[in-house]
Every structure is written in structure tokens, then in C-alpha cells.
Short mmCIF file of C-alpha atoms in Angstrom, two decimals:
data_model
loop_
_atom_site.label_atom_id
_atom_site.label_comp_id
_atom_site.label_asym_id
_atom_site.label_seq_id
_atom_site.Cartn_x
_atom_site.Cartn_y
_atom_site.Cartn_z
CA UNK A 1 -0.11 -0.05 -0.07
CA UNK A 2 1.45 3.51 -0.93
CA UNK A 3 1.91 6.13 1.34
CA UNK A 4 -0.42 9.18 1.07
CA UNK A 5 0.45 12.39 2.22
CA UNK A 6 -1.84 13.94 4.98
CA UNK A 7 -3.69 16.23 2.20
CA UNK A 8 -4.53 13.10 0.16
CA UNK A 9 -5.49 11.19 2.97
CA UNK A 10 -8.14 14.00 3.72
CA UNK A 11 -8.95 14.48 0.42
CA UNK A 12 -9.89 10.81 -0.42
CA UNK A 13 -11.49 9.75 3.33
CA UNK A 14 -13.93 13.19 3.32
CA UNK A 15 -17.38 12.48 3.58
CA UNK A 16 -19.13 12.87 -0.09
CA UNK A 17 -22.43 14.48 -0.97
CA UNK A 18 -23.33 12.32 -4.12
CA UNK A 19 -26.64 12.01 -3.61
CA UNK A 20 -29.73 13.86 -2.59
CA UNK A 21 -31.21 11.29 -0.66
CA UNK A 22 -31.44 11.16 3.18
CA UNK A 23 -29.76 8.14 3.27
CA UNK A 24 -26.29 8.23 1.68
CA UNK A 25 -23.23 5.31 1.61
CA UNK A 26 -19.91 7.17 2.56
CA UNK A 27 -18.59 3.96 2.27
CA UNK A 28 -19.83 -0.07 1.64
CA UNK A 29 -19.87 0.13 5.57
CA UNK A 30 -20.81 3.81 6.95
CA UNK A 31 -24.20 5.45 6.58
CA UNK A 32 -24.65 9.23 6.41
CA UNK A 33 -28.22 10.10 7.34
CA UNK A 34 -29.05 13.75 6.47
CA UNK A 35 -31.66 14.50 9.00
CA UNK A 36 -34.90 16.90 8.98
CA UNK A 37 -37.22 15.40 11.10
CA UNK A 38 -37.09 12.17 12.42
CA UNK A 39 -35.58 8.47 11.89
CA UNK A 40 -35.24 4.84 13.51
CA UNK A 41 -31.42 3.33 13.89
CA UNK A 42 -30.10 0.70 15.62
CA UNK A 43 -29.43 1.85 19.09
CA UNK A 44 -25.47 1.99 19.07
CA UNK A 45 -24.91 2.60 15.26
CA UNK A 46 -23.97 6.31 15.88
CA UNK A 47 -20.47 6.87 15.17
CA UNK A 48 -20.49 10.57 14.53
CA UNK A 49 -23.17 13.59 14.40
CA UNK A 50 -23.41 17.25 13.38
CA UNK A 51 -26.11 19.45 14.29
CA UNK A 52 -29.45 19.23 16.71
CA UNK A 53 -29.83 15.62 17.35
CA UNK A 54 -31.94 14.31 19.93
CA UNK A 55 -31.68 10.52 20.60
CA UNK A 56 -34.29 8.34 22.31
CA UNK A 57 -33.89 4.61 23.12
CA UNK A 58 -36.01 2.23 23.27
CA UNK A 59 -37.84 1.95 26.65
CA UNK A 60 -39.10 5.47 26.94
CA UNK A 61 -40.35 6.18 23.54
CA UNK A 62 -44.12 7.04 23.19
CA UNK A 63 -45.92 5.37 20.49
CA UNK A 64 -45.59 3.97 17.11
CA UNK A 65 -42.70 1.53 16.76
CA UNK A 66 -41.73 2.60 20.45
CA UNK A 67 -44.88 0.41 21.62
CA UNK A 68 -44.11 -2.68 19.46
CA UNK A 69 -40.30 -2.52 20.58
CA UNK A 70 -41.50 -2.32 24.28
CA UNK A 71 -43.54 -5.65 23.81
CA UNK A 72 -40.32 -7.43 21.91
CA UNK A 73 -38.26 -10.17 24.06
CA UNK A 74 -35.74 -8.12 26.36
CA UNK A 75 -32.33 -8.48 25.20
CA UNK A 76 -33.00 -10.57 21.79
CA UNK A 77 -30.23 -8.79 20.09
CA UNK A 78 -32.33 -5.51 18.52
CA UNK A 79 -32.81 -2.39 19.96
CA UNK A 80 -33.90 0.72 17.88
CA UNK A 81 -33.63 4.50 18.64
CA UNK A 82 -35.52 7.33 17.68
CA UNK A 83 -33.08 10.25 16.11
CA UNK A 84 -34.69 13.71 16.01
CA UNK A 85 -33.79 17.18 14.57
CA UNK A 86 -31.51 18.55 11.93
CA UNK A 87 -28.03 17.57 11.13
CA UNK A 88 -26.25 14.98 9.85
CA UNK A 89 -25.86 11.48 11.69
CA UNK A 90 -23.00 8.59 10.76
CA UNK A 91 -24.45 4.82 11.12
CA UNK A 92 -22.22 1.90 11.31
CA UNK A 93 -22.83 -1.67 12.97
CA UNK A 94 -19.70 -3.56 13.44
CA UNK A 95 -17.99 -2.93 10.18
CA UNK A 96 -20.75 -5.22 8.17
CA UNK A 97 -21.79 -3.94 4.80
CA UNK A 98 -24.80 -1.76 4.22
CA UNK A 99 -27.31 -1.96 1.55
CA UNK A 100 -29.39 0.45 1.22
CA UNK A 101 -33.21 -0.40 -0.38
CA UNK A 102 -36.13 1.79 -1.49
CA UNK A 103 -39.60 0.67 -0.52
CA UNK A 104 -41.95 1.63 -2.99
CA UNK A 105 -45.54 -0.11 -1.17
CA UNK A 106 -43.50 -3.10 -1.09
CA UNK A 107 -43.00 -5.62 2.26
CA UNK A 108 -40.16 -7.25 3.45
CA UNK A 109 -39.24 -9.47 6.38
CA UNK A 110 -35.59 -8.67 7.99
CA UNK A 111 -33.30 -10.05 10.58
CA UNK A 112 -33.93 -8.07 13.58
CA UNK A 113 -30.32 -7.83 14.01
CA UNK A 114 -29.31 -6.76 10.40
CA UNK A 115 -31.51 -3.67 10.66
CA UNK A 116 -29.90 -0.73 10.80
CA UNK A 117 -31.61 2.44 9.85
CA UNK A 118 -35.37 3.07 8.33
CA UNK A 119 -36.85 6.31 7.32
CA UNK A 120 -40.02 7.39 9.27
CA UNK A 121 -42.56 6.75 6.11
CA UNK A 122 -41.54 2.98 6.89
CA UNK A 123 -44.20 0.75 9.12
CA UNK A 124 -42.59 -1.97 11.36
CA UNK A 125 -44.26 -5.23 13.12
CA UNK A 126 -41.93 -7.08 15.03
CA UNK A 127 -42.28 -11.05 14.80
CA UNK A 128 -40.81 -13.88 16.94
CA UNK A 129 -40.18 -17.55 15.64
CA UNK A 130 -40.64 -18.75 19.16
CA UNK A 131 -40.42 -22.33 18.25
CA UNK A 132 -36.50 -21.27 17.61
CA UNK A 133 -36.11 -20.05 20.85
CA UNK A 134 -34.22 -21.98 23.06
CA UNK A 135 -32.42 -23.67 19.96
CA UNK A 136 -30.64 -20.85 18.72
CA UNK A 137 -29.14 -17.96 20.74
CA UNK A 138 -32.42 -15.84 21.70
CA UNK A 139 -34.66 -17.27 18.89
CA UNK A 140 -35.06 -15.78 15.52
CA UNK A 141 -36.51 -12.33 15.74
CA UNK A 142 -37.60 -10.39 12.84
CA UNK A 143 -38.93 -7.29 11.46
CA UNK A 144 -41.57 -6.65 8.64
CA UNK A 145 -41.00 -3.47 6.65
CA UNK A 146 -43.64 -2.18 4.70
CA UNK A 147 -44.44 1.37 2.87
CA UNK A 148 -42.69 4.15 1.39
CA UNK A 149 -38.85 5.18 2.07
CA UNK A 150 -35.74 3.75 2.13
CA UNK A 151 -34.28 1.12 4.60
CA UNK A 152 -30.74 0.22 5.47
CA UNK A 153 -30.00 -3.35 6.31
CA UNK A 154 -26.68 -4.98 7.00
CA UNK A 155 -24.74 -8.08 6.31
CA UNK A 156 -21.25 -9.65 6.98
CA UNK A 157 -19.37 -9.43 3.47
CA UNK A 158 -21.75 -9.56 0.21
CA UNK A 159 -25.29 -11.03 0.52
CA UNK A 160 -26.48 -13.42 -2.21
CA UNK A 161 -30.39 -13.62 -2.96
CA UNK A 162 -31.71 -16.72 -3.86
CA UNK A 163 -34.90 -17.32 -5.67
CA UNK A 164 -37.89 -18.83 -4.27
CA UNK A 165 -40.23 -20.53 -7.00
CA UNK A 166 -42.25 -23.27 -7.92
CA UNK A 167 -39.46 -24.42 -10.70
CA UNK A 168 -36.57 -24.42 -8.39
CA UNK A 169 -38.66 -25.86 -5.23
CA UNK A 170 -38.16 -24.91 -1.63
CA UNK A 171 -35.22 -23.14 -0.33
CA UNK A 172 -33.55 -24.17 3.18
CA UNK A 173 -31.43 -21.59 4.89
CA UNK A 174 -29.34 -21.48 8.43
CA UNK A 175 -31.52 -18.91 10.35
CA UNK A 176 -28.22 -17.63 11.55
CA UNK A 177 -27.09 -16.73 7.94
CA UNK A 178 -30.94 -15.38 6.83
CA UNK A 179 -30.52 -11.87 6.74
CA UNK A 180 -33.83 -10.84 4.68
CA UNK A 181 -36.87 -12.27 2.42
CA UNK A 182 -39.86 -11.24 0.24
CA UNK A 183 -42.98 -10.20 2.26
CA UNK A 184 -44.94 -12.87 0.62
CA UNK A 185 -43.03 -15.54 2.15
CA UNK A 186 -43.54 -17.04 5.55
CA UNK A 187 -40.69 -19.23 6.26
CA UNK A 188 -40.87 -23.11 7.97
CA UNK A 189 -38.66 -24.23 10.72
CA UNK A 190 -37.15 -27.55 10.12
CA UNK A 191 -35.37 -29.47 12.51
CA UNK A 192 -33.38 -32.42 11.68
CA UNK A 193 -30.97 -33.40 14.71
CA UNK A 194 -29.71 -36.50 12.85
CA UNK A 195 -28.66 -34.20 9.88
CA UNK A 196 -26.58 -31.60 12.54
CA UNK A 197 -25.25 -34.79 14.33
CA UNK A 198 -24.10 -36.39 10.92
CA UNK A 199 -22.27 -32.98 10.55
CA UNK A 200 -20.79 -32.96 13.71
CA UNK A 201 -21.97 -29.03 14.48
CA UNK A 202 -24.47 -29.28 17.54
CA UNK A 203 -27.21 -27.56 16.98
CA UNK A 204 -26.36 -25.41 13.90
CA UNK A 205 -27.33 -26.83 10.69
CA UNK A 206 -29.98 -29.16 12.66
CA UNK A 207 -32.52 -25.91 12.37
CA UNK A 208 -33.07 -24.50 9.24
CA UNK A 209 -35.77 -22.18 7.49
CA UNK A 210 -37.55 -23.74 4.70
CA UNK A 211 -39.03 -21.12 2.05
CA UNK A 212 -41.63 -21.90 -0.61
CA UNK A 213 -43.72 -19.89 -2.54
CA UNK A 214 -43.21 -17.19 -4.92
CA UNK A 215 -40.05 -14.63 -3.66
CA UNK A 216 -36.65 -14.44 -2.77
CA UNK A 217 -34.47 -14.99 0.45
CA UNK A 218 -31.20 -12.99 1.12
CA UNK A 219 -27.86 -14.82 3.02
CA UNK A 220 -24.69 -13.82 3.82
CA UNK A 221 -21.35 -16.43 3.85
CA UNK A 222 -21.28 -15.75 7.71
CA UNK A 223 -23.04 -17.79 10.91
CA UNK A 224 -23.91 -14.69 13.19
CA UNK A 225 -24.82 -15.77 16.80
CA UNK A 226 -26.46 -12.87 18.72
CA UNK A 227 -25.43 -12.98 22.31
CA UNK A 228 -28.58 -12.94 25.00
CA UNK A 229 -27.74 -12.32 28.73
CA UNK A 230 -29.87 -14.37 30.51
CA UNK A 231 -32.33 -13.10 32.67
#
């Protein structure tokens, strides 16, 4: 790697204003939010901010998504914060890759730990695959995002989208590697202890998600286990 002067480093790493959108990727791993009102973001994801910005964490939120979040399983891997005001906020999550998606009336499901930020025009509903609780760390906590606006989701490395249709048949995924799927799909939880034992992986591949119908599912080349402290 070549040595750069201080001026070259500052010029190459300074923030970009290449897009008029409220959400802009400064790099594949860093999101800039041009705040004029409010957005929702993953708690603890802020790395810098400018302007008059107020943060309100889960637990003292007054309505909407806050009420849904207060009903979620405590410590299960996702807490959002409301960000209000005017300014700029820079968000990241452990160096994970960020993907921006514009929803135009569609709905998607996203693994709770992979939601980085959503615009205020996006409606959210939290769901829990309780059958998985106790099998995986914290169960499988998903968020249904729908409406009009931009959502920022994260993945370890480059995600892969697999089509789901009648011609290709069902798609089976590892829950810890599943990032998102289309709103029309409802995954079925498949347990196969003998398969996991055969691979010598304990409870890993012995629990799978089965997707059938018409749609798509996004996976990452990484099995992410969210730590859940014991209550």
C-alpha cells in the first residue's frame, strides 16, 4: 500500500455529497443520514453526528414503533433508537456491509439484528419465531418493513439473493445466515437433529428455515449468533 500525504488522505476519505437522498453510503460500511425530522436506527450504531440531534432509546418511546419494541423479547438482539432534529448522523454496525433498499409499497422481512436504519415513512412490525427460542441464541427475531421510503440493512460480507419459486423448489437456509426475505414468504422451521449430528455441528444445521412459494431470500456468507444474556 502506497504512502499518502496528509492532504491526500483527507481528500480521499472526506464525506461525499453525491446523492440528494436522506440516506447516503459514505462507504460500503458507513451510512450518512441527512436528518430533517426523524428516522429510526439501531441503538449504538452512531459513530458521529453534526447539528441539533436528539436520541431516544427503546423503553421510553411514546408511540408507534416504540410501543411495538417494548413488547419485544428483552435482550433478544435488537433495540432501535429514535433520532430527531436537523443535522447529519453517521451510522455503522461492527463493520458490516450496508445495503440501501427503497420500498415503494412493498414489504420485506429482515432479521432483527440486520436492521440498521429506516425512514419515518416505513411501518414496522416485530415478529418472533418462538419455536426457535432455546434452540438458537435468543430465538429468531424478525421485523416486517413496509411502506414508502428507504431502509438500510446490514450483512457480513456480500449478500446473496436466492429466488424462491415453484420451478426451483423450496430453499433451505441456516437461520444465523439468513438476512431478509420477501414479504409474501412465510418460512417454516425445520429441525433435523440427525443431520446436525452427522455434520458434527451440534445444533447448527439441525435447525433450518424452509422457504416455499414465490419470492426471494437473502443470505450472508457468515453464521451470526447474537448473544442474549440470561435474565
